[in-house]
Amino acid sequence: MELLSLGIKSIFIENMVFAYFLGMCSFLAVSKKVSTAIGLGAAVVFVLSITVPINWLIQEYVLKEGALTWMGAGFAEINLEFLQFIMFIAIIAAMVQLVEMVVEKVSPALYGSLGIFLPLIAVNCSILGGSLFMVQRDYTVAEASVFGFGSGVGFALAIVALAAIREKLKYSNVPNGLKGLGITMLITGLMGIAFKSFIGIAI
Amino acid sequence: MSTETLEKSEVTAKLPTEELFSKRRKRLISDPLNEDNPITIQVLGICSALAVTVKMEPTLIMSIAVVFVIVFSNLIISVMRNVIPSRVRIIVQLAVVATLVTLVSEVLKAYSYEMYKVLGAFVGLIITNCIVMGRLEAFAMGNKPYDSILDGLGSGFGYAWIILAVAFFRELLGSGSVFDFKIFEAVGIMNFPTNGLMVDSIGAFVILGIIIWIQRTKTGYIEH
């Protein structure tokens, strides 16, 4: 039950985009068409659900102070936390590459639709952000998996919704200076207010 | 290390062919400040730009950190640009940037633990700041070290002034203060009604949207 509650929380209340501004670059750049937005959303869900639990394992059994105790008592003093950023980004880059290769082999159709977005994802802030938040909040492995999946779904939901609004926006008369990024920012703000209404929901 | 110093001295030897601050080089710094601003025109680096702008002080620290990371990663990648195979360049760039960010975060942890706590995960997120990666890809991979430093400075300051402007309005309207100095109480307005939305993420979106509107109207840039 707690896990379900955490899942709901990471999708709606602590939405990656509206509450923490993570993944804004691709959120703004790839939200012009609903079909591409769905592609990127799916890829982010995929990669976040994989990398957060893996980085949890890395943090727990390699990086944390005393995490290397399983190798012998002599390693109990070692604290490798300063390597966190490099390890996490390396894991993410490697996982993205791996996922890309596996998808290409197993399902060429899916690769065709996801293909272009996968390399982009390595530098998507929401992926690294997911891992860093997971460390900051001391999640267990089950919580980390749920959090990763939930955050991904939250991002996908937000980007698809924004893309749908922007498709309609093409037919409206927007002031010159506001065209493109400006009006998108204001719309994101309004969507954020809508997402605020989920605050307080607990299961 | 030795190759780095070698490259550097080589470049200083070549310098007399072009003025230290020629017109082209001045443009490298001045363009990103306004006409080619990384945030408002190129739409890069918005992720971390908004998250830390609730107050002026963390924003200032964040801008200094970003300027440092951009300048030095630009320099390092530019020095190494001829030996990086293009297939693995993303990984190399990420490794350089991640090392510099680790450096920043360790310094912050040692000298200003409070700020380290406030900024939290967002220092680490400089790694995936699109401005840094964007400048490395677009500029440092194809230009000399000195030009790359200037380009880094320009982009860094272009980023810094936008987020400082956002932070100024958010702190002023959201907390009624600037750099934690209660400005409204100082001029005699005791019960200034602070706006909760400004402290919230929504305020950042709206303020940045308006800044973009003003800035693009002034420069006449229209996105299609």
XYZ file of C-alpha atoms in Angstrom:
427
model
C 0.000 0.000 0.000
C 2.809 2.365 0.846
C 4.423 1.545 -2.465
C 1.202 2.363 -4.328
C 1.032 5.642 -2.469
C 4.629 6.422 -3.425
C 3.837 5.574 -7.040
C 0.856 7.965 -7.109
C 2.961 10.605 -5.402
C 5.797 10.374 -7.920
C 3.421 10.479 -10.886
C 1.143 13.333 -9.889
C 2.204 15.274 -6.817
C 5.982 15.308 -7.118
C 5.888 15.296 -10.888
C 9.397 15.473 -12.383
C 8.483 18.338 -14.678
C 6.099 20.467 -12.664
C 7.579 20.133 -9.201
C 11.312 19.764 -9.937
C 11.741 21.145 -13.468
C 13.675 18.070 -14.498
C 13.887 17.080 -18.134
C 12.749 20.529 -19.213
C 15.053 20.669 -22.236
C 13.532 17.687 -23.985
C 10.137 18.512 -22.512
C 10.167 21.781 -24.452
C 12.046 20.589 -27.528
C 10.188 17.354 -28.302
C 6.635 18.417 -27.463
C 5.597 19.785 -30.850
C 3.803 16.611 -31.979
C 1.871 14.084 -29.901
C 3.323 11.064 -31.721
C 6.960 12.009 -31.037
C 6.070 12.991 -27.480
C 4.657 9.494 -26.886
C 7.904 8.012 -28.263
C 10.103 10.058 -25.948
C 7.761 9.463 -22.998
C 7.922 5.695 -23.485
C 11.710 5.790 -23.764
C 12.013 7.804 -20.539
C 9.720 5.402 -18.622
C 11.806 2.531 -19.905
C 15.216 3.985 -19.020
C 14.163 5.415 -15.640
C 12.642 2.096 -14.525
C 15.939 0.376 -15.337
C 18.543 2.901 -14.176
C 17.108 3.864 -10.780
C 17.182 0.314 -9.322
C 20.612 -0.338 -10.873
C 22.016 2.856 -9.427
C 20.454 1.862 -6.097
C 22.515 -1.335 -6.182
C 25.655 0.626 -7.087
C 25.051 3.099 -4.277
C 24.286 0.381 -1.724
C 27.056 -2.099 -2.560
C 29.863 0.075 -3.964
C 29.657 3.768 -3.173
C 28.163 4.200 0.286
C 30.362 4.452 3.362
C 31.050 0.886 4.451
C 29.264 -0.481 1.391
C 32.250 -2.564 0.393
C 32.146 -4.602 3.624
C 30.952 -7.629 1.632
C 34.443 -7.806 0.121
C 36.016 -8.260 3.519
C 36.352 -6.443 6.837
C 39.288 -4.412 5.547
C 37.027 -2.495 3.174
C 34.602 -1.321 5.858
C 36.261 2.090 6.160
C 36.118 3.000 2.502
C 33.719 5.746 1.383
C 33.505 6.206 -2.363
C 30.613 8.639 -2.371
C 32.621 11.307 -4.188
C 32.517 9.036 -7.244
C 28.717 9.154 -7.265
C 28.202 11.537 -10.196
C 30.683 9.815 -12.480
C 29.393 6.324 -11.642
C 25.758 7.269 -12.104
C 26.257 9.052 -15.405
C 28.433 6.208 -16.674
C 25.769 3.644 -15.709
C 23.101 5.745 -17.405
C 25.108 6.207 -20.600
C 25.969 2.514 -20.680
C 22.376 1.421 -19.995
C 21.051 3.706 -22.711
C 23.536 2.221 -25.162
C 22.626 -1.307 -24.063
C 18.894 -0.703 -24.275
C 19.392 0.759 -27.725
C 21.257 -2.330 -28.919
C 18.796 -4.788 -27.362
C 15.778 -2.987 -28.786
C 17.394 -2.847 -32.212
C 17.984 -6.607 -32.136
C 14.710 -7.731 -30.590
C 12.182 -5.351 -32.047
C 13.231 -3.327 -35.090
C 9.768 -1.739 -35.249
C 10.058 -0.298 -31.750
C 13.618 0.754 -32.550
C 12.333 2.650 -35.540
C 9.991 4.691 -33.399
C 12.206 5.062 -30.301
C 15.557 5.070 -32.068
C 16.272 8.767 -32.314
C 15.216 9.463 -28.736
C 17.349 6.924 -26.951
C 20.739 8.694 -27.313
C 19.055 11.973 -26.331
C 17.982 10.434 -23.066
C 21.510 10.019 -21.686
C 21.619 13.790 -21.195
C 18.026 14.139 -20.005
C 18.150 15.666 -16.533
C 15.201 13.643 -15.269
C 17.150 10.384 -15.575
C 20.136 11.506 -13.499
C 17.751 13.454 -11.251
C 15.781 10.281 -10.527
C 18.930 8.542 -9.313
C 20.110 11.505 -7.222
C 16.704 11.914 -5.555
C 16.667 8.189 -4.834
C 19.925 8.589 -2.879
C 18.810 11.789 -1.160
C 15.578 10.189 0.107
C 17.059 6.873 1.284
C 14.675 4.632 -0.623
C 14.726 0.842 -0.303
C 15.144 -1.186 -3.477
C 11.380 -1.720 -3.883
C 10.702 1.966 -3.335
C 13.458 2.891 -5.780
C 11.908 0.730 -8.499
C 8.442 2.168 -7.947
C 9.840 5.703 -7.794
C 11.745 5.226 -11.048
C 8.725 3.873 -12.878
C 6.359 6.468 -11.397
C 8.613 9.404 -12.257
C 8.898 8.124 -15.809
C 5.136 7.850 -16.150
C 4.735 11.343 -14.700
C 7.149 12.751 -17.276
C 5.435 10.890 -20.124
C 2.032 12.150 -19.001
C 3.249 15.742 -18.843
C 4.986 15.748 -22.221
C 2.061 14.102 -24.049
C -0.401 16.561 -22.491
C 1.777 19.544 -23.446
C 2.204 18.235 -26.987
C -1.563 17.914 -27.364
C -2.022 21.523 -26.231
C 0.728 22.792 -28.541
C -0.853 21.040 -31.533
C -4.023 23.044 -30.943
C -2.009 26.198 -30.278
C -0.876 26.308 -33.893
C -4.243 27.766 -34.818
C -4.254 30.557 -32.255
C -2.953 34.066 -32.633
C -0.047 34.462 -30.210
C 1.912 37.753 -29.857
C 5.209 37.599 -31.777
C 7.538 37.702 -28.777
C 5.589 34.995 -26.986
C 5.570 32.553 -29.897
C 7.219 29.219 -29.235
C 9.088 29.086 -25.943
C 7.338 31.960 -24.170
C 3.793 30.714 -24.502
C 4.945 27.152 -23.795
C 6.432 28.341 -20.496
C 3.173 30.041 -19.498
C 1.152 26.947 -20.465
C 3.500 24.781 -18.410
C 2.841 27.087 -15.460
C -0.914 26.678 -15.887
C -0.540 22.902 -16.177
C 1.512 23.014 -12.986
C -1.391 24.719 -11.208
C -3.665 21.923 -12.435
C -1.265 19.306 -11.074
C -1.246 21.146 -7.733
C -4.802 19.945 -7.210
C -3.440 16.451 -6.602
C -1.691 17.589 -3.413
C -2.977 15.751 -0.390
C -4.108 12.644 -2.225
C -2.934 9.605 -0.308
C -3.972 5.997 -0.556
C 49.160 17.215 -17.937
C 52.313 17.809 -19.930
C 50.454 17.779 -23.255
C 48.041 20.336 -21.868
C 50.743 22.829 -20.967
C 52.413 22.159 -24.289
C 49.223 22.970 -26.213
C 48.718 26.102 -24.160
C 52.168 27.509 -24.812
C 51.760 26.717 -28.462
C 48.571 28.745 -28.564
C 50.054 31.738 -26.771
C 52.843 31.686 -29.330
C 50.331 31.870 -32.152
C 48.277 34.632 -30.569
C 49.935 37.712 -32.131
C 48.269 36.835 -35.446
C 44.981 37.903 -33.872
C 44.336 40.589 -31.292
C 43.670 39.381 -27.754
C 40.247 40.987 -27.862
C 39.468 41.271 -31.514
C 35.966 42.059 -32.723
C 35.200 38.412 -33.369
C 36.282 37.452 -29.875
C 34.246 40.197 -28.257
C 31.221 38.860 -30.068
C 31.890 35.416 -28.586
C 31.211 36.948 -25.188
C 28.533 39.480 -26.036
C 26.301 37.403 -28.317
C 25.154 34.846 -25.726
C 24.272 37.651 -23.319
C 21.414 38.886 -25.438
C 20.885 38.011 -29.089
C 21.860 34.382 -28.771
C 21.033 33.783 -25.124
C 21.297 30.099 -24.155
C 18.076 30.129 -22.135
C 15.697 32.482 -23.888
C 16.719 31.926 -27.512
C 18.397 28.528 -27.699
C 16.143 26.931 -25.055
C 18.963 25.135 -23.255
C 19.672 24.532 -19.588
C 16.205 25.276 -18.352
C 16.154 22.194 -16.139
C 18.413 23.520 -13.433
C 17.697 27.165 -14.215
C 14.315 27.094 -12.573
C 14.833 24.773 -9.666
C 17.303 26.880 -7.692
C 15.771 30.313 -8.277
C 13.571 30.586 -5.185
C 16.199 32.761 -3.484
C 19.001 34.978 -4.803
C 21.840 33.454 -2.787
C 21.659 29.826 -3.976
C 21.083 31.159 -7.480
C 24.313 33.149 -7.329
C 26.244 30.116 -6.115
C 24.652 28.014 -8.852
C 25.579 30.533 -11.564
C 29.189 30.654 -10.357
C 29.315 26.852 -10.391
C 27.873 26.670 -13.896
C 30.220 29.353 -15.271
C 33.162 27.468 -13.763
C 32.051 24.140 -15.227
C 31.318 25.560 -18.692
C 34.604 27.461 -18.954
C 36.809 24.622 -17.805
C 35.026 21.832 -19.652
C 35.180 23.965 -22.801
C 38.911 24.465 -22.251
C 39.660 20.815 -21.526
C 37.609 19.447 -24.414
C 39.066 22.040 -26.753
C 42.597 21.038 -25.784
C 41.739 17.377 -26.332
C 39.574 17.879 -29.414
C 42.028 16.401 -31.885
C 42.591 13.184 -29.945
C 38.946 12.355 -29.116
C 37.516 9.749 -31.512
C 34.151 11.068 -32.629
C 32.352 7.797 -31.827
C 32.969 8.019 -28.092
C 32.956 11.798 -27.756
C 29.722 11.932 -25.727
C 31.172 9.626 -23.076
C 34.437 11.598 -22.963
C 32.534 14.871 -22.630
C 30.335 13.439 -19.883
C 33.390 12.163 -18.011
C 35.109 15.580 -18.132
C 31.975 17.415 -17.069
C 31.206 14.921 -14.301
C 34.731 15.304 -12.913
C 34.437 19.096 -12.817
C 31.012 18.917 -11.195
C 32.342 16.520 -8.565
C 35.065 19.078 -7.864
C 32.491 21.864 -7.442
C 30.314 19.759 -5.197
C 33.236 18.720 -2.975
C 34.395 22.339 -2.615
C 30.850 23.377 -1.770
C 30.537 20.578 0.767
C 33.782 21.631 2.427
C 33.355 25.399 2.551
C 29.624 26.032 2.484
C 27.762 23.018 3.789
C 24.516 24.993 4.210
C 24.456 25.874 0.515
C 25.326 22.297 -0.367
C 22.217 21.181 1.519
C 20.028 23.833 -0.133
C 21.172 23.066 -3.675
C 21.083 19.325 -3.029
C 20.786 17.197 -6.133
C 20.859 20.206 -8.440
C 24.623 20.613 -8.269
C 24.917 17.093 -9.663
C 22.434 17.987 -12.349
C 24.878 20.508 -13.848
C 26.291 17.397 -15.560
C 23.180 17.079 -17.652
C 22.771 20.825 -18.104
C 22.164 21.110 -21.815
C 24.165 24.343 -22.073
C 27.372 22.619 -21.027
C 26.931 19.691 -23.411
C 25.634 21.985 -26.131
C 28.675 24.291 -26.000
C 31.057 21.316 -25.954
C 29.398 19.786 -29.013
C 28.852 22.973 -30.942
C 31.931 25.008 -30.088
C 34.738 23.384 -28.126
C 35.011 20.371 -30.445
C 35.976 22.645 -33.321
C 37.753 25.679 -31.881
C 40.992 26.710 -30.202
C 41.270 26.704 -26.391
C 41.357 30.490 -25.917
C 38.259 31.051 -28.048
C 36.540 28.229 -26.204
C 37.191 29.905 -22.859
C 35.625 33.135 -24.139
C 32.668 31.226 -25.541
C 32.238 29.470 -22.208
C 32.347 32.780 -20.337
C 29.757 34.280 -22.667
C 27.349 31.369 -22.417
C 27.859 31.107 -18.665
C 27.089 34.770 -18.082
C 24.140 34.627 -20.473
C 22.753 31.818 -18.327
C 23.644 33.584 -15.083
C 21.886 36.880 -15.744
C 18.646 35.205 -16.768
C 18.455 32.982 -13.692
C 19.465 35.885 -11.436
C 16.646 37.957 -12.941
C 14.164 35.131 -12.363
C 15.419 34.685 -8.799
C 15.176 38.430 -8.102
C 11.476 38.568 -8.942
C 10.685 35.267 -7.264
C 12.352 36.255 -4.016
C 10.992 39.793 -4.103
C 7.393 38.751 -4.685
C 7.488 35.395 -2.942
C 9.419 36.222 0.222
C 9.477 40.030 0.118
C 13.258 40.125 0.307
C 16.433 40.352 -1.786
C 19.453 38.301 -0.672
C 17.439 37.617 2.503
C 17.293 41.365 3.204
C 13.685 42.261 4.028
C 13.340 45.069 1.535
C 9.700 45.962 2.146
C 10.142 46.244 5.902
C 13.142 48.476 5.316
C 11.089 50.993 3.335
C 8.279 50.919 5.863
C 5.746 48.554 4.304
C 5.266 46.168 7.199
C 2.719 43.670 5.932
C 3.601 43.165 2.279
C 1.405 40.329 1.020
C 3.820 37.686 -0.267
C 2.694 35.531 -3.148
C 2.889 31.806 -2.401
C 2.794 30.904 -6.084
C 6.161 32.627 -6.605
C 7.900 30.359 -4.107
C 6.284 27.448 -5.899
C 7.504 26.033 -9.215
C 4.633 27.710 -11.042
C 6.004 31.185 -10.327
C 9.247 30.230 -12.048
C 7.481 29.149 -15.230
C 5.406 32.332 -15.381
C 8.297 34.689 -14.590
C 10.583 33.032 -17.116
C 7.792 33.106 -19.700
C 7.389 36.847 -19.185
C 11.159 37.496 -19.263
C 11.362 35.570 -22.528
C 8.486 37.626 -23.905
C 10.155 40.953 -23.028
C 13.584 39.839 -24.192
C 12.363 38.483 -27.521
C 10.258 41.566 -28.169
C 13.373 43.708 -27.668
C 15.658 41.609 -29.853
C 12.900 41.006 -32.409
C 13.457 37.251 -32.449
C 10.398 35.324 -33.643
C 10.133 31.559 -33.344
C 8.140 29.735 -36.015
